[in-house]
Rosetta silent file (secondary structure, phi, psi, omega in degrees, C-alpha in Angstrom):
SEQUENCE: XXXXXXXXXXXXXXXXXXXXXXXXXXXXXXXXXXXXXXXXXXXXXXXXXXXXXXXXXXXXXXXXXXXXXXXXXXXXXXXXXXXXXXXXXXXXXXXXXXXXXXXXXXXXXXXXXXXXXXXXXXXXXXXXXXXXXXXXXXXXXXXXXXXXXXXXXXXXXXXXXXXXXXXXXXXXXXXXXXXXXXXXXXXXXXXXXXXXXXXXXX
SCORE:     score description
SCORE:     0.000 S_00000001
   1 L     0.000  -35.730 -169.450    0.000    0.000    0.000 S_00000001
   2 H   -72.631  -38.158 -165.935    2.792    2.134    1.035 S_00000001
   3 H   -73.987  -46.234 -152.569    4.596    1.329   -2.218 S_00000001
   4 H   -65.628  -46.846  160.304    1.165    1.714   -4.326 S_00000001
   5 H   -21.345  -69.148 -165.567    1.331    5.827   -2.514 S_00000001
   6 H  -101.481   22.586  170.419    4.292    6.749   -3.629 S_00000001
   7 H   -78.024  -62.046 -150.547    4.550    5.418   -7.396 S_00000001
   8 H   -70.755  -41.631  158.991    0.965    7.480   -7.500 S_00000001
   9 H   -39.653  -68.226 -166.371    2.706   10.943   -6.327 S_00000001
  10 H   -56.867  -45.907  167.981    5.208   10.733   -8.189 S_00000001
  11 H   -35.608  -26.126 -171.382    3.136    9.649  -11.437 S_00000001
  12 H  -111.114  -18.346 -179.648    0.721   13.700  -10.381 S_00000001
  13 H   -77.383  -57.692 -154.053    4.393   15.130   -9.690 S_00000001
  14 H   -69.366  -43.826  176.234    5.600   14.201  -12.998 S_00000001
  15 H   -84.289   -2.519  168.365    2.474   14.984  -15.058 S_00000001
  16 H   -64.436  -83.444 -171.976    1.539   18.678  -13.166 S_00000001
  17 H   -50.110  -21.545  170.774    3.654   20.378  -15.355 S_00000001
  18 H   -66.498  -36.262  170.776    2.195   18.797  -18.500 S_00000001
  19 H   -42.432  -62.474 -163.464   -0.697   19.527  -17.469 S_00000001
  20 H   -76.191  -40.280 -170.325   -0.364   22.811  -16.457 S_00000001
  21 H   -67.674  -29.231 -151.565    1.758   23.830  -19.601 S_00000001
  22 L  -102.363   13.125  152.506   -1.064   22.883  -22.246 S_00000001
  23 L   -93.210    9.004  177.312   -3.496   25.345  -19.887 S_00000001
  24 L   -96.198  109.231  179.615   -1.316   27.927  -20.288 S_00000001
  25 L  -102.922  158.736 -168.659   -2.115   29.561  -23.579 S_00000001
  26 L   -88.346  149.823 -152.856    0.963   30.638  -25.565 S_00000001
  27 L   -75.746  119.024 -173.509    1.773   34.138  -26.213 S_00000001
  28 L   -84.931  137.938 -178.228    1.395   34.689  -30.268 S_00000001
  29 L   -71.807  152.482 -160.098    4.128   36.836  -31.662 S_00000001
  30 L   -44.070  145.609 -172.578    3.754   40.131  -32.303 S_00000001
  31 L   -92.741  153.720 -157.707    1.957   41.453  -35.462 S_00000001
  32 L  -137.497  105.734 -150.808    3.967   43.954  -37.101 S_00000001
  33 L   -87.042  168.701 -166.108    1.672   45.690  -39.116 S_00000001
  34 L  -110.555  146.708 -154.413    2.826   46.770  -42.811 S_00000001
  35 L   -53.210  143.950  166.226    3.606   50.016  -44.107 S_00000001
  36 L   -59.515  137.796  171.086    1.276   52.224  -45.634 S_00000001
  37 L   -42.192  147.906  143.540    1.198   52.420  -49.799 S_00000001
  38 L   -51.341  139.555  171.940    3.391   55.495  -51.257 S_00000001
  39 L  -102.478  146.579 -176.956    1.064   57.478  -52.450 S_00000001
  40 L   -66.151  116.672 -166.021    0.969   57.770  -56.111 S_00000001
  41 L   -52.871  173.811 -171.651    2.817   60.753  -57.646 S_00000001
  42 L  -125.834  136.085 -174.752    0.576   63.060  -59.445 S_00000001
  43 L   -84.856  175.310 -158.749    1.734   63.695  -62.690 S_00000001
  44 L  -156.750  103.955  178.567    3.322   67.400  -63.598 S_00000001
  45 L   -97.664  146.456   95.555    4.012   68.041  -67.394 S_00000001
  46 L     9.857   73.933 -149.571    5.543   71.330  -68.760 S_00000001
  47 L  -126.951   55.362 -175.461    3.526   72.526  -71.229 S_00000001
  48 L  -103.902  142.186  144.912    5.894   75.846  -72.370 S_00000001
  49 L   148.065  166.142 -137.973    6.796   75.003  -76.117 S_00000001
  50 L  -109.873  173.683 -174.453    5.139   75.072  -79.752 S_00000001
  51 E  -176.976 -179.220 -146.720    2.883   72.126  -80.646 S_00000001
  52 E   166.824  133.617  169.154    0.709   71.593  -83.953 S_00000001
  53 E   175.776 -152.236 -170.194   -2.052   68.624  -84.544 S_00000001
  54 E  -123.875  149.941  148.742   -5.718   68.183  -85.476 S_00000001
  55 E  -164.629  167.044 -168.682   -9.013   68.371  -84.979 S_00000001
  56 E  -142.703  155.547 -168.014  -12.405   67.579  -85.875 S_00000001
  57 E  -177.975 -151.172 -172.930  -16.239   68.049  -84.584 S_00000001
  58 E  -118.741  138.903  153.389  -19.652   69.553  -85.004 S_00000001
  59 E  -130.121  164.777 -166.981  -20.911   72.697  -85.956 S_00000001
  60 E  -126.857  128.093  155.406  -24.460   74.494  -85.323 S_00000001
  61 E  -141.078 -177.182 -151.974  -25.042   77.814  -86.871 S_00000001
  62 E  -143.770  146.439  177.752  -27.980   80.450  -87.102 S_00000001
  63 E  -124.073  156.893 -167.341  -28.096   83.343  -89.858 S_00000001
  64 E  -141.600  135.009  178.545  -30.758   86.463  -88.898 S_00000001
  65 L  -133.469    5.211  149.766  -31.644   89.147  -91.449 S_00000001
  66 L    91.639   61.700   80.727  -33.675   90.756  -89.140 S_00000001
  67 L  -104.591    0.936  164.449  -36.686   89.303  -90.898 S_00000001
  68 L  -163.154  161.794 -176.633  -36.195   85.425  -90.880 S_00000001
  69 E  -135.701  151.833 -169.396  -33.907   83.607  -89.151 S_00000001
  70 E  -133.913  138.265  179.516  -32.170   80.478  -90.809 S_00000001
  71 E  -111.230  143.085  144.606  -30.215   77.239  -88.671 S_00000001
  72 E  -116.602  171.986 -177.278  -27.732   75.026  -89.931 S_00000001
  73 E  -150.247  162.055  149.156  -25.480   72.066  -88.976 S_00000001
  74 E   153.732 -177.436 -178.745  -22.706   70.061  -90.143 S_00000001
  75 E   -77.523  172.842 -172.591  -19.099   68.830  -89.752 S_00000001
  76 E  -160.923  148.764  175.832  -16.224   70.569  -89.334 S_00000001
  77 E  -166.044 -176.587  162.262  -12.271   69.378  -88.712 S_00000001
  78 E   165.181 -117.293  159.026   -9.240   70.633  -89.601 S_00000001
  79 E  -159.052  153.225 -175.622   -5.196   71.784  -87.937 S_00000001
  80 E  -141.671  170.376 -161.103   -3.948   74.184  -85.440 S_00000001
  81 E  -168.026  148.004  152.332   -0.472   75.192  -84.288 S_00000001
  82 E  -178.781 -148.345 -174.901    0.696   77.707  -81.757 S_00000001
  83 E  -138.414  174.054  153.126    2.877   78.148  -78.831 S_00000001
  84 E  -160.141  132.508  174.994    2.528   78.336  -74.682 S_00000001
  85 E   -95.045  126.771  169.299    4.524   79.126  -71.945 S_00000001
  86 E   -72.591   94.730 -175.798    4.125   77.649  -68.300 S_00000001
  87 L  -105.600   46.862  157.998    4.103   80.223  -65.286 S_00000001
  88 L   112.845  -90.523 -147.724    4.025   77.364  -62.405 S_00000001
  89 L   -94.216  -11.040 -162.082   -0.443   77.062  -61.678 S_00000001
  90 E  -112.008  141.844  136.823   -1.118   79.356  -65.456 S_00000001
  91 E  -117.681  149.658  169.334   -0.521   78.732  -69.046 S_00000001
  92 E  -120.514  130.836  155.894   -0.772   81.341  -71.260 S_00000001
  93 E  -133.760  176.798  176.562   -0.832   80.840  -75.241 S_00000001
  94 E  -125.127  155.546  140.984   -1.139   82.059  -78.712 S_00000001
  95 E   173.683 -167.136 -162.348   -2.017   80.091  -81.559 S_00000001
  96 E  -115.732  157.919  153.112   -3.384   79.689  -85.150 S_00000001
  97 E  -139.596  158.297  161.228   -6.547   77.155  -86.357 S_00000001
  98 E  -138.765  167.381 -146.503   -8.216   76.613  -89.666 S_00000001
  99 E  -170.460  100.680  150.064  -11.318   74.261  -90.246 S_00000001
 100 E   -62.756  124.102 -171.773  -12.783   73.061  -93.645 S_00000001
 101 E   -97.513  154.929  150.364  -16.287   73.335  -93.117 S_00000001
 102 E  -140.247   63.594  170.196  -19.637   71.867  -94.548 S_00000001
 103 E   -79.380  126.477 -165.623  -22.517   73.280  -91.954 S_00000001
 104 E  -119.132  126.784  157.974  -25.474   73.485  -94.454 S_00000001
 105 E   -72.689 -168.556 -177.704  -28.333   75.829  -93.668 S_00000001
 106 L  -116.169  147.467 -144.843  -32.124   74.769  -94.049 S_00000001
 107 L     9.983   67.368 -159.992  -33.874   75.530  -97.216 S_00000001
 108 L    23.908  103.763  163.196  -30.522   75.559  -99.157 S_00000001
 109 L  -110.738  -19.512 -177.576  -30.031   79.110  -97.950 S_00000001
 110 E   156.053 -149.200  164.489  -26.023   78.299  -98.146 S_00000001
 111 E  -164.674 -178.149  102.112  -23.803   77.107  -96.073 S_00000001
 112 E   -68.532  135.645 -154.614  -20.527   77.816  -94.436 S_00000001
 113 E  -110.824   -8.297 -177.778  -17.247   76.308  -95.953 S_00000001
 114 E  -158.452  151.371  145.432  -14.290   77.300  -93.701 S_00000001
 115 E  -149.174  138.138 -161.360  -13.316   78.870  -90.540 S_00000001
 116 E  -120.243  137.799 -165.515  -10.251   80.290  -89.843 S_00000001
 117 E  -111.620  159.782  112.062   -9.159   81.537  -85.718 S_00000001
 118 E   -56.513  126.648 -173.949   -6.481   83.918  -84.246 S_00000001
 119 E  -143.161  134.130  159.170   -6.262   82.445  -80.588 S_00000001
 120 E  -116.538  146.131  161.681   -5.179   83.827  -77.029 S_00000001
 121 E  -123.124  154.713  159.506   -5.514   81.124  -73.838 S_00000001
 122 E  -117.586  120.216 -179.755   -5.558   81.153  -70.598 S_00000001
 123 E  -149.876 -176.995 -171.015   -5.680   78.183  -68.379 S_00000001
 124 E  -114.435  150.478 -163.130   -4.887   76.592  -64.956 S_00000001
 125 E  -125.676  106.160  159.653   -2.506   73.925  -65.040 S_00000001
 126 E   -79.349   38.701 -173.528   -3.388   70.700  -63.016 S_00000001
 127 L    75.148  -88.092 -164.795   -0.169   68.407  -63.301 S_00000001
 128 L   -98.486  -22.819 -175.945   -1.990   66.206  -66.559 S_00000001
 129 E  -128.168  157.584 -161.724   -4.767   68.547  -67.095 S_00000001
 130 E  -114.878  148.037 -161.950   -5.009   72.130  -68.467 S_00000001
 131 E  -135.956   95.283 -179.652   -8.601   73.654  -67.527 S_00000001
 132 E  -124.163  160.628  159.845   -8.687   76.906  -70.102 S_00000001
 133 E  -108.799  137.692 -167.902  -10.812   79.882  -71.628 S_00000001
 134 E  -151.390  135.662 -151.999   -9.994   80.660  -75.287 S_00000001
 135 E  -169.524  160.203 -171.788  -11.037   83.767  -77.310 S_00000001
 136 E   134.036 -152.612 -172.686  -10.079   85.832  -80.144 S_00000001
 137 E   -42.241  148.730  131.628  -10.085   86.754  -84.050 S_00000001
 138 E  -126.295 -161.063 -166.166  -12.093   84.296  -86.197 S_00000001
 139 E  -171.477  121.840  177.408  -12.654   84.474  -90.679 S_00000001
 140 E  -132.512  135.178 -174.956  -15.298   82.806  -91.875 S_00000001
 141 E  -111.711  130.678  174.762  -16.085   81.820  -95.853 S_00000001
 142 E  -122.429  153.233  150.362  -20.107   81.220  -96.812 S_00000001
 143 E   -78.760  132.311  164.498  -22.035   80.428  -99.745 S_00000001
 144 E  -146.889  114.265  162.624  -25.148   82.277  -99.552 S_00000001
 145 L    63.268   38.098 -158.183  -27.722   81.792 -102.425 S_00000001
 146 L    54.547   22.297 -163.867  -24.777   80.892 -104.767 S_00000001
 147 E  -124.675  149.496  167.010  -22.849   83.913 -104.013 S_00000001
 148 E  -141.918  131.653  174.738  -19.689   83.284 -102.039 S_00000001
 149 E  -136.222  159.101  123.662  -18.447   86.016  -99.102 S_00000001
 150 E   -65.291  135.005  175.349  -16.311   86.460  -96.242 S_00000001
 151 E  -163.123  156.642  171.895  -15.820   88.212  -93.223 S_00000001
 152 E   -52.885  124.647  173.249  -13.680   89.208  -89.937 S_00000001
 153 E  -137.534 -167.253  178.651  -15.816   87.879  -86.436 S_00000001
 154 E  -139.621  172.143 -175.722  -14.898   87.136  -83.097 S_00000001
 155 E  -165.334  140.273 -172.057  -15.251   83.791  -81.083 S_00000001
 156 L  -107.485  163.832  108.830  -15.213   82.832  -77.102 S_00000001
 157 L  -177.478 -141.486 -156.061  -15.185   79.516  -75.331 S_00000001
 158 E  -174.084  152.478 -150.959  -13.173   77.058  -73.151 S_00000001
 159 E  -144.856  166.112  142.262  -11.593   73.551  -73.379 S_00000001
 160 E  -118.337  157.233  174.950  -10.183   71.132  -70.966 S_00000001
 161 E  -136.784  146.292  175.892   -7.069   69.485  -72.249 S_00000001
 162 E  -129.275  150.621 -147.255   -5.265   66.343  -70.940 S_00000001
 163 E   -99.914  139.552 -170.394   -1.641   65.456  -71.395 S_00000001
 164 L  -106.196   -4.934  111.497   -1.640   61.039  -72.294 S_00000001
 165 L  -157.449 -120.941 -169.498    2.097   62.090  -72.164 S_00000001
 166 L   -53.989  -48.793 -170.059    5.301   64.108  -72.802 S_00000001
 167 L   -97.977  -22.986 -176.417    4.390   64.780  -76.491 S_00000001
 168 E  -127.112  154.220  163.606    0.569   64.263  -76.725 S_00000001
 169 E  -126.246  164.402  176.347   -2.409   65.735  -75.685 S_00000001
 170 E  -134.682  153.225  174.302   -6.058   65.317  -76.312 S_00000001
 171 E  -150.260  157.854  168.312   -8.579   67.824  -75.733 S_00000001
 172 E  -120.256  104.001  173.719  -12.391   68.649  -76.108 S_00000001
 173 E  -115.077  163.577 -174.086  -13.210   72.481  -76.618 S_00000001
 174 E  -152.097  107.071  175.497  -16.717   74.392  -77.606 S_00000001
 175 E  -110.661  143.526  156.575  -16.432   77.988  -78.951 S_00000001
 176 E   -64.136  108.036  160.496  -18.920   80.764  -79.790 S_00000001
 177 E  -106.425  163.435  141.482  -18.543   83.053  -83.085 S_00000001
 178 E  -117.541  138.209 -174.043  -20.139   85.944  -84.121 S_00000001
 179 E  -142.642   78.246  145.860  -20.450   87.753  -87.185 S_00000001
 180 L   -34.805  110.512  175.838  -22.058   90.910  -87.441 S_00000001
 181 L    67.750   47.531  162.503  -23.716   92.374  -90.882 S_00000001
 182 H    -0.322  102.720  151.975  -21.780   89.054  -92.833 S_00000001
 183 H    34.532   71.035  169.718  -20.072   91.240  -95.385 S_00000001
 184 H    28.786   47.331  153.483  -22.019   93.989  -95.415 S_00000001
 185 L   -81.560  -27.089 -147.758  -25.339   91.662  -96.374 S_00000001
 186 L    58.242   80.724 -173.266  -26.855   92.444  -93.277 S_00000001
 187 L  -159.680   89.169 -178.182  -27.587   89.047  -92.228 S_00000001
 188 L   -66.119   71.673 -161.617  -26.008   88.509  -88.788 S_00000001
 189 E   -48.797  163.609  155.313  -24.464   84.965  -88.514 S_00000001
 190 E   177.951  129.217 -174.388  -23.353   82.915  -85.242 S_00000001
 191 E  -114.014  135.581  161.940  -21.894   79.576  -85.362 S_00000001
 192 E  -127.859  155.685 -161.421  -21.379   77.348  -82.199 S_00000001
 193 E  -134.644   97.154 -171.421  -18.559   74.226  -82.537 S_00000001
 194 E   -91.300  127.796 -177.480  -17.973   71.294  -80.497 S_00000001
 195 E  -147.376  152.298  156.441  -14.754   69.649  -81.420 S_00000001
 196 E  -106.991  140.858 -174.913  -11.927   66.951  -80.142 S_00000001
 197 E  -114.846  149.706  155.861   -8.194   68.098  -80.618 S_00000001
 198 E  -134.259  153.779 -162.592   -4.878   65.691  -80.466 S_00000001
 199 E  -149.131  128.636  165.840   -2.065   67.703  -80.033 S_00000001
 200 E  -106.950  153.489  164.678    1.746   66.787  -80.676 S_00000001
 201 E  -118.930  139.731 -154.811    4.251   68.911  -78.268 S_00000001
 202 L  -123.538    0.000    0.000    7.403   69.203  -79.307 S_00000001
């Protein structure tokens, strides 16, 4: 009996620590948590330097003779060139466009076949995108009634342009002309022109 004791002690000494270690839960190592992304640079183009490309679009225009007024439509596309300089958050430019036209009026009153711009911009420069107002000169050539004139106007609008990189840009602009007393018919003209531009910069 005496014997039978002290195998069973030792047998609860020797198994206490097993015991005890698997109630003991183990400490999990530390999590080390992982670094925040970089944030992605934003890109920041240059845009000072001459540049030259194309574009094509729609035009709507309305002629008034102070007794009927006549609408047209039609395409319009053509090349532009200029230059701009970068002053940090601003660009400022010049440039030239011309546009073959075929905007046909309603009940074949004529049409207009070309228009040619003079251009100053202004715009805000957002790293890839240029957010501008654009205004000057424009020359416009009509048919009217088989007769073909010309004349000196003026034209408004705004554009946003985005750079897809170093050398190209694409843009969507929509300008306003006007053309008071169309070569001295008295028939007061206004064209408006939705177009997409690609642009090379060189």
């Amino acid at each position: 009996m005496k014997t039978l004791l002290i195998a069973s002690a030792a047998a609860a000494t020797l198994a206490a620590p097993v015991f005890a270690g698997s109630l003991t839960p183990v400490a999990p190592d530390p999590v080390v948590p992982a670094p925040a992304p970089a944030p992605m640079p934003v890109a920041s183009y240059d845009w000072t330097g001459f540049y030259g490309g194309a574009q094509f679009g729609w035009g709507m225009a309305t002629a008034d003779d102070g007794t009927t007024e006549e609408d047209g439509d039609g395409i319009l596309g053509g090349i532009h060139a200029g230059y701009d300089w970068d002053l940090g958050n601003y660009v400022l430019g010049v440039g030239l466009d011309y546009d073959a036209a075929d905007i046909q009026f309603d009940n074949n009153l004529g049409s207009i076949d070309s228009v040619a711009r003079a251009r100053l911009r202004a715009g805000y420069d957002a790293g890839s995108w240029l957010i501008y107002g654009v205004g000057g000169a424009a020359h416009a050539d009509a048919s009217i009634s088989g007769t073909d004139y010309s004349d000196m106007g003026w034209f408004a609008g705004g554009g946003v342009e985005y750079r897809v990189n170093e050398n190209v840009s694409v843009a969507g602009e929509a300008l306003y002309h006007g053309f008071d007393d169309f070569d001295d018919t008295g028939v007061d003209a206004s064209a408006t022109t939705l177009q997409g531009r690609v642009t090379y910069r060189f």
